[in-house]
Amino acid sequence: MAHPKDRPTGWASNRREFLERSGGAALALSGAAGLLSACSNSTTTATSTNASGQKLGPGGYPLARPNQPVTLKRWEDPIDSNLPPETGGTFTIYNYPNYLDKGVMKSFGEKYGVEVQLTSFQDINSGIARLANGGVHPDVMENTPDNMARCVAAKLIKPLNLDYIPNLKKNLWPSLWSPYYDQESRYSVPYTTYATGILWRNDKVSEDIASMPQPLDIFWQAEAYKGKVALLSEPRETIAMALLRKGVPTGSNMSTLDLINTEDPDLINQAVADLKQLDSICHIKVGDTQFQTIPEGTTYLNQAWSGDWLAAYIFYLPKNTPASVMSYWKAPTGHVPVQNDCWSICSTTTKPVLSHLWLNYINDNGVARKNFLDFNGYQPPLEELDPSTLISDGTFPENARTAILTKDDFGQGHIEECTLTTTGQQLWQNGYSDFLAG
Amino acid sequence: MYPRWLWSGFSLPGVVWLILLFLVPFYAVIGVAFGSVDPLLQTPVPAWNPATWNTGWITQVLQEMAPGGVYWDPVRRTIYYVAISLGLCLLIGYPVAYYIARHAGRTKTLLLVLLIIPFWISYLMRMLAWVNLLEPTGYATRFLDFTGVSDLAVRSGLLLNPQSWLGGASITVVLALVYGYIPYLILPLYAALDRIDRSHLEAARDLGASPFRTFLHVTLPLSKTGILGGCVLIALPMFGDYYTPDVISGAPSTTMIGNQIDLYFHGGPQPTKGAAITVVLSLFLLIVMGYYMWTIHRATREASRA
Amino acid sequence: MTTSAASARTTQEFTLWQRIWGWITNPWGKPRFLPVITWLYMAWAIVPVLIAIQFSFNATRSRTNWAGFSTRWYWGDPNDSVWHDPALRHALQQSLKLAVLDMVFAVPIGVLLAIGLARWRGRGSGASNFLMLFPLVTPEIVSGVALFLVFTHIYTVITTSTFAQVLGHVTFTISYVVVIVRGRLFSIGWQYEEAAADLGAGPFTALRLVLFPLLVPAIIASAAIAFAISIDDFVISQYLSCGAQCDTVPIIIYSSTRAAPLPSTNAIASIMVAFTLLAVVLGYVFFRIFTRGEVREGGISGDMSRFEI
């Protein structure tokens, strides 16, 4: 029998051996470090500019702005006209969750004899990343204007044959027939319109937010509502709000449009520093569930999209809560970020004709109204939908007026969150990561 | 009687599987962390050959993790949360394991069944249950208010007001972590305590030790490896937890380092940064795991000499 | 007289609170605070889940205000119930599919690995042991990210898909199977196989007729654990998901807490609980059938105590 004092064998039987061996490993590693220092060391990509000095975005396209429209090149020919639609099998829609009425999907499926299913993404960037990685193979995808050029350059979406989509010119606002981010609607058709503003419970928040000189200041004065205040969990929206609150820096001739699309690190860092103050002021939360938390009263003050008021009214307001307790404010045109989402056809589609028909179907007057009024509360840009009638015919109560968009909101001088260069995107993401780090 | 190659042969499928699906993925993370990003698709472009490694991302991440950097707050917070949760888990879990192992008698089987029930229930479902209970009108909020626990928490600065358990409070995140991980601690603890030979305890009693002194000088030291194993089993995964703060809090002031990794991997131009943070986290865990393995190795060698 | 006076102080004269306090502070008995803590812990661990199950039967959309019993979230509601919402139904099927496949692959590999590692004494055994232990302590986000990257850059023929999810689950289940089976193996020891050899059995006969039957309880326990781990898994399933086709119940629960939770989420989670309990009960039944007539030291609790890392 072995004696208890016998030294055991093994990798390291005592502390000295352990230190020796790991010391050896450390030495080896430091040698490796020396080797590694010879490797490249860069995290930035150079931004290219074109002949007129304009910064170029992804794919070599100039950065699309409402006053600098961009025409996207067709990387393949669109499909021929007058082809019969494919039937049978599944038709996959790639979209946010809870953004499309299930009844609308079902009736499309019944009309064309396919099974419609929804694959969801948490936000548009992760959605496109997954598509680019080959992780999903949808037929159509909901998209945003600031990602259009990138998707085209990476050949993730297919050019359209507008013969299949007569509803574009028949039903939608003329200003969106050839939008600045996709002239001639070569790759997209519009989906919903929305603005970003403030949604709050006027029975819990005593301040009159709409009549404040700068209503966005309310978040920085919300000590009384600690733990009940939330911002959208979107890098662009949160930092843009902080930028808009302070406005264009004095002495600068930058436009408000340039402000919310800035790539100036100082401006972004200052905005992030402002946002970080909210941690101690009101224990700020981030999330996208304001359409439920406001009517249920778990949050009192939220940064929110205009459709959230309407969705809350349609779907989430508890029975004993009147609609008059919810208020929405958005800045006047030129100071409020507005946007329209789009639909595109993915390159991975196996049903191109049906995909075109979906883009037509979703912009049918009846279907778009149903999707809006029965479910998601986000206004489609339909010509026949006169926003003022929505209140006068009783669909929505009077205090929904501020949440309903008109064509003027998209008129001259409106501002949108547009495409950035890769460096710019890195800056914004790093800024948001800093905010999220608390 | 068995051929010598039999046991290594048995191990072969498992080891090959683990190499292909555990070690190789780690190398993929390293390759991505030292690689670059396709500017168009914003997908990572891994660098497989160490000579072509781009160390920019790792150095940036390490700089940001130092005090004063962007990630310092989440790192510090993660360490606090894990340490406090571990302490609470031990405080609650050890007595439970001890009771079941030593004193339960006839109810032992019943208690064991109840003990392993949380294993069968999805972690997220248990968190969801708490989200429902801690809402301002939820049962737990009302109960805690009624019993005065909320008042205590508010007065000690841990809670904003009696209804804001879900309003970005660190205490809720810590308690959720404890709730979620404690079953994984109790079972190994129970196993360790149950294995202790009764004859040791009888010997101590025979020599005149009171029950308390027996516990302190015999049971506790003999269960040390079990405690260490259980702690390692729950602490290391807790370092990478991100869905618990997400589900139960949602505020930037309670995010952990896992949330940063998740942020970079869910779209955006810098997935390599997420990979770099993952590499740093894994290195840290490797060191802790190595220390644990060395301790166990030494303990089992000494024990097997007997 | 004094003796009768002394015996007049019977238990009837103590109040209820005095008796409880006496029971707790009895210095001659076992420490009383231990069962109190234990039962309180059990209640704390299980009651919230029971309440969540209760609210899956709520008549309104609220998950906090009870408004009456209804089965609308299970099959009543034409759009949002588990029966009618294809997304929820599919998630349920996908979760069960992954769990069964996980069991089928992880248990054989894990059992072989357990026997091999427990008895292998040659070179590489230490490293293999370390390799086997590592998945137990790897945080899920690290393994999720690693598997995601490997399936999108190295094994790209298997992109994120159900197959990838199965491979990912099995990788992390193997370690649990090994730990459980190995514990049982240590307590069995060499004695039975040596006896079989003495009686003339060859090596493979000994394995087949002696060792494996003795391991069956541990194999069943590890199969049940494999099932539970797969059902519970969230991060790996999410990172390796291919979209709607591959979403599992935990993914649905997580995205519902980020979007708009309805009691149908509670309903689907409750259905999962029912399935896992069924699996456990079945496992226990098989366990009793296979160990009929065996006298094992310590009973079930003895087996549970074999769990060691």
Short mmCIF file of C-alpha atoms in Angstrom, two decimals, chain A residues 157-351:
data_model
loop_
_atom_site.label_atom_id
_atom_site.label_comp_id
_atom_site.label_asym_id
_atom_site.label_seq_id
_atom_site.Cartn_x
_atom_site.Cartn_y
_atom_site.Cartn_z
CA ILE A 157 -32.79 41.85 -52.72
CA LYS A 158 -34.07 41.50 -56.26
CA PRO A 159 -35.08 44.26 -58.68
CA LEU A 160 -38.83 44.62 -59.18
CA ASN A 161 -41.03 44.40 -62.22
CA LEU A 162 -43.60 47.07 -61.40
CA ASP A 163 -46.11 45.59 -63.88
CA TYR A 164 -47.06 43.21 -61.09
CA ILE A 165 -47.51 46.02 -58.58
CA PRO A 166 -50.09 48.43 -60.03
CA ASN A 167 -51.23 49.35 -56.53
CA LEU A 168 -48.07 51.36 -56.04
CA LYS A 169 -49.16 54.08 -58.40
CA LYS A 170 -52.87 53.48 -57.94
CA ASN A 171 -53.10 53.76 -54.16
CA LEU A 172 -50.03 55.30 -52.60
CA TRP A 173 -48.88 58.89 -52.15
CA PRO A 174 -47.23 60.24 -55.30
CA SER A 175 -44.26 61.45 -53.28
CA LEU A 176 -43.39 57.81 -52.61
CA TRP A 177 -43.60 56.53 -56.20
CA SER A 178 -39.93 57.34 -56.68
CA PRO A 179 -38.48 57.87 -53.22
CA TYR A 180 -35.07 59.42 -52.62
CA TYR A 181 -33.54 56.17 -51.38
CA ASP A 182 -34.72 54.12 -54.36
CA GLN A 183 -35.55 56.25 -57.40
CA GLU A 184 -38.08 54.62 -59.74
CA SER A 185 -38.93 52.11 -56.97
CA ARG A 186 -36.55 49.63 -58.52
CA TYR A 187 -36.21 47.51 -55.39
CA SER A 188 -38.90 48.46 -52.88
CA VAL A 189 -42.44 49.55 -52.28
CA PRO A 190 -43.51 51.48 -49.17
CA TYR A 191 -45.15 49.80 -46.19
CA THR A 192 -46.03 52.01 -43.23
CA THR A 193 -45.20 55.52 -42.14
CA TYR A 194 -44.33 56.66 -38.66
CA ALA A 195 -42.71 59.41 -36.68
CA THR A 196 -40.70 59.25 -33.45
CA GLY A 197 -41.91 61.21 -30.50
CA ILE A 198 -43.03 60.89 -26.90
CA LEU A 199 -45.90 58.76 -25.59
CA TRP A 200 -47.01 59.26 -22.02
CA ARG A 201 -49.78 58.73 -19.48
CA ASN A 202 -51.22 62.14 -18.80
CA ASP A 203 -52.89 60.87 -15.64
CA LYS A 204 -49.53 59.93 -14.13
CA VAL A 205 -47.23 62.57 -15.58
CA SER A 206 -48.12 65.99 -14.29
CA GLU A 207 -46.02 68.06 -16.69
CA ASP A 208 -47.66 69.45 -19.81
CA ILE A 209 -45.09 68.06 -22.16
CA ALA A 210 -46.48 69.51 -25.38
CA SER A 211 -46.17 73.08 -24.19
CA MET A 212 -42.62 72.81 -22.90
CA PRO A 213 -40.06 74.86 -24.85
CA GLN A 214 -38.18 71.66 -25.62
CA PRO A 215 -40.46 68.70 -24.81
CA LEU A 216 -37.60 66.21 -25.17
CA ASP A 217 -36.19 67.70 -21.96
CA ILE A 218 -38.88 65.82 -20.03
CA PHE A 219 -36.72 62.70 -19.95
CA TRP A 220 -33.99 64.66 -18.17
CA GLN A 221 -36.51 66.03 -15.70
CA ALA A 222 -38.25 62.77 -14.95
CA GLU A 223 -36.94 62.10 -11.43
CA ALA A 224 -40.48 61.69 -10.19
CA TYR A 225 -41.07 58.76 -12.51
CA LYS A 226 -38.00 56.70 -11.73
CA GLY A 227 -38.23 53.21 -13.15
CA LYS A 228 -41.20 54.06 -15.34
CA VAL A 229 -39.37 55.74 -18.17
CA ALA A 230 -38.11 53.98 -21.26
CA LEU A 231 -36.44 54.69 -24.56
CA LEU A 232 -36.56 52.70 -27.76
CA SER A 233 -33.90 50.02 -27.95
CA GLU A 234 -32.57 51.36 -31.23
CA PRO A 235 -29.11 52.94 -31.58
CA ARG A 236 -30.25 55.52 -34.15
CA GLU A 237 -33.42 56.60 -32.39
CA THR A 238 -31.93 57.08 -28.93
CA ILE A 239 -28.85 59.02 -29.96
CA ALA A 240 -30.83 61.05 -32.52
CA MET A 241 -33.21 62.10 -29.76
CA ALA A 242 -30.33 63.33 -27.62
CA LEU A 243 -28.93 65.21 -30.63
CA LEU A 244 -32.29 66.80 -31.46
CA ARG A 245 -32.78 67.88 -27.88
CA LYS A 246 -29.66 70.01 -27.96
CA GLY A 247 -30.24 70.97 -31.58
CA VAL A 248 -27.69 72.08 -34.10
CA PRO A 249 -24.59 73.43 -32.28
CA THR A 250 -24.49 77.24 -32.25
CA GLY A 251 -22.35 78.70 -34.93
CA SER A 252 -22.60 75.66 -37.12
CA ASN A 253 -24.38 75.80 -40.49
CA MET A 254 -25.29 72.13 -40.27
CA SER A 255 -28.89 71.31 -41.14
CA THR A 256 -31.08 69.32 -38.78
CA LEU A 257 -31.02 66.52 -41.35
CA ASP A 258 -27.23 66.44 -41.15
CA LEU A 259 -27.45 66.54 -37.37
CA ILE A 260 -29.31 63.26 -37.00
CA ASN A 261 -27.07 61.68 -39.63
CA THR A 262 -23.86 63.04 -38.26
CA GLU A 263 -20.60 61.12 -38.19
CA ASP A 264 -18.86 63.64 -35.95
CA PRO A 265 -17.50 61.68 -32.96
CA ASP A 266 -17.71 64.69 -30.65
CA LEU A 267 -21.39 65.23 -31.28
CA ILE A 268 -22.13 61.54 -30.86
CA ASN A 269 -20.11 61.27 -27.66
CA GLN A 270 -21.83 64.29 -26.20
CA ALA A 271 -25.23 62.79 -27.04
CA VAL A 272 -24.23 59.50 -25.41
CA ALA A 273 -23.00 61.31 -22.31
CA ASP A 274 -26.40 63.05 -22.12
CA LEU A 275 -28.16 59.72 -22.43
CA LYS A 276 -26.04 58.19 -19.69
CA GLN A 277 -27.28 60.88 -17.33
CA LEU A 278 -30.69 59.31 -17.60
CA ASP A 279 -29.49 56.25 -15.68
CA SER A 280 -29.28 58.20 -12.47
CA ILE A 281 -32.07 60.64 -13.22
CA CYS A 282 -34.84 58.19 -13.94
CA HIS A 283 -33.38 54.64 -14.04
CA ILE A 284 -33.98 54.60 -17.76
CA LYS A 285 -35.01 51.34 -19.40
CA VAL A 286 -34.85 50.36 -23.06
CA GLY A 287 -37.39 48.32 -24.91
CA ASP A 288 -39.91 48.31 -27.72
CA THR A 289 -43.05 47.31 -25.83
CA GLN A 290 -44.43 50.78 -25.16
CA PHE A 291 -47.63 49.95 -27.03
CA GLN A 292 -48.38 47.57 -24.18
CA THR A 293 -46.66 49.06 -21.17
CA ILE A 294 -48.22 52.50 -21.51
CA PRO A 295 -51.84 51.34 -21.64
CA GLU A 296 -51.18 48.83 -18.87
CA GLY A 297 -49.46 51.49 -16.80
CA THR A 298 -46.16 49.73 -16.20
CA THR A 299 -44.35 52.68 -17.78
CA TYR A 300 -45.45 56.29 -17.71
CA LEU A 301 -43.16 58.03 -20.18
CA ASN A 302 -41.73 56.49 -23.32
CA GLN A 303 -39.94 57.45 -26.46
CA ALA A 304 -42.30 55.93 -28.99
CA TRP A 305 -43.33 55.70 -32.60
CA SER A 306 -46.59 57.32 -33.68
CA GLY A 307 -48.12 53.97 -34.48
CA ASP A 308 -47.72 52.90 -30.86
CA TRP A 309 -50.52 55.19 -29.67
CA LEU A 310 -52.87 53.74 -32.24
CA ALA A 311 -51.80 50.15 -31.62
CA ALA A 312 -52.25 50.67 -27.90
CA TYR A 313 -55.76 51.98 -28.51
CA ILE A 314 -56.73 49.22 -30.91
CA PHE A 315 -55.35 46.25 -29.11
CA TYR A 316 -53.79 46.71 -25.72
CA LEU A 317 -55.91 49.15 -23.74
CA PRO A 318 -57.41 47.34 -20.75
CA LYS A 319 -61.18 47.53 -20.44
CA ASN A 320 -61.33 49.95 -17.56
CA THR A 321 -58.74 52.41 -18.89
CA PRO A 322 -60.05 55.27 -21.06
CA ALA A 323 -58.11 56.28 -24.14
CA SER A 324 -57.93 59.85 -22.91
CA VAL A 325 -55.10 58.97 -20.52
CA MET A 326 -52.60 58.40 -23.35
CA SER A 327 -50.97 61.39 -25.00
CA TYR A 328 -48.55 61.63 -27.87
CA TRP A 329 -46.30 64.47 -28.93
CA LYS A 330 -44.07 64.84 -31.94
CA ALA A 331 -42.00 67.82 -33.06
CA PRO A 332 -43.06 69.93 -36.04
CA THR A 333 -41.90 68.95 -39.53
CA GLY A 334 -38.18 69.43 -39.90
CA HIS A 335 -37.46 68.49 -36.29
CA VAL A 336 -39.20 65.15 -36.02
CA PRO A 337 -37.62 62.02 -37.50
CA VAL A 338 -40.16 60.44 -39.81
CA GLN A 339 -39.70 57.30 -41.80
CA ASN A 340 -41.48 54.91 -44.04
CA ASP A 341 -40.69 51.22 -43.98
CA CYS A 342 -40.62 49.20 -47.18
CA TRP A 343 -41.04 45.76 -48.61
CA SER A 344 -38.43 44.10 -50.80
CA ILE A 345 -38.13 40.73 -52.48
CA CYS A 346 -35.27 38.60 -51.20
CA SER A 347 -32.82 36.94 -53.56
CA THR A 348 -33.44 33.67 -51.75
CA THR A 349 -37.04 33.54 -52.93
CA THR A 350 -38.29 30.52 -54.79
CA LYS A 351 -41.55 32.25 -55.68
#
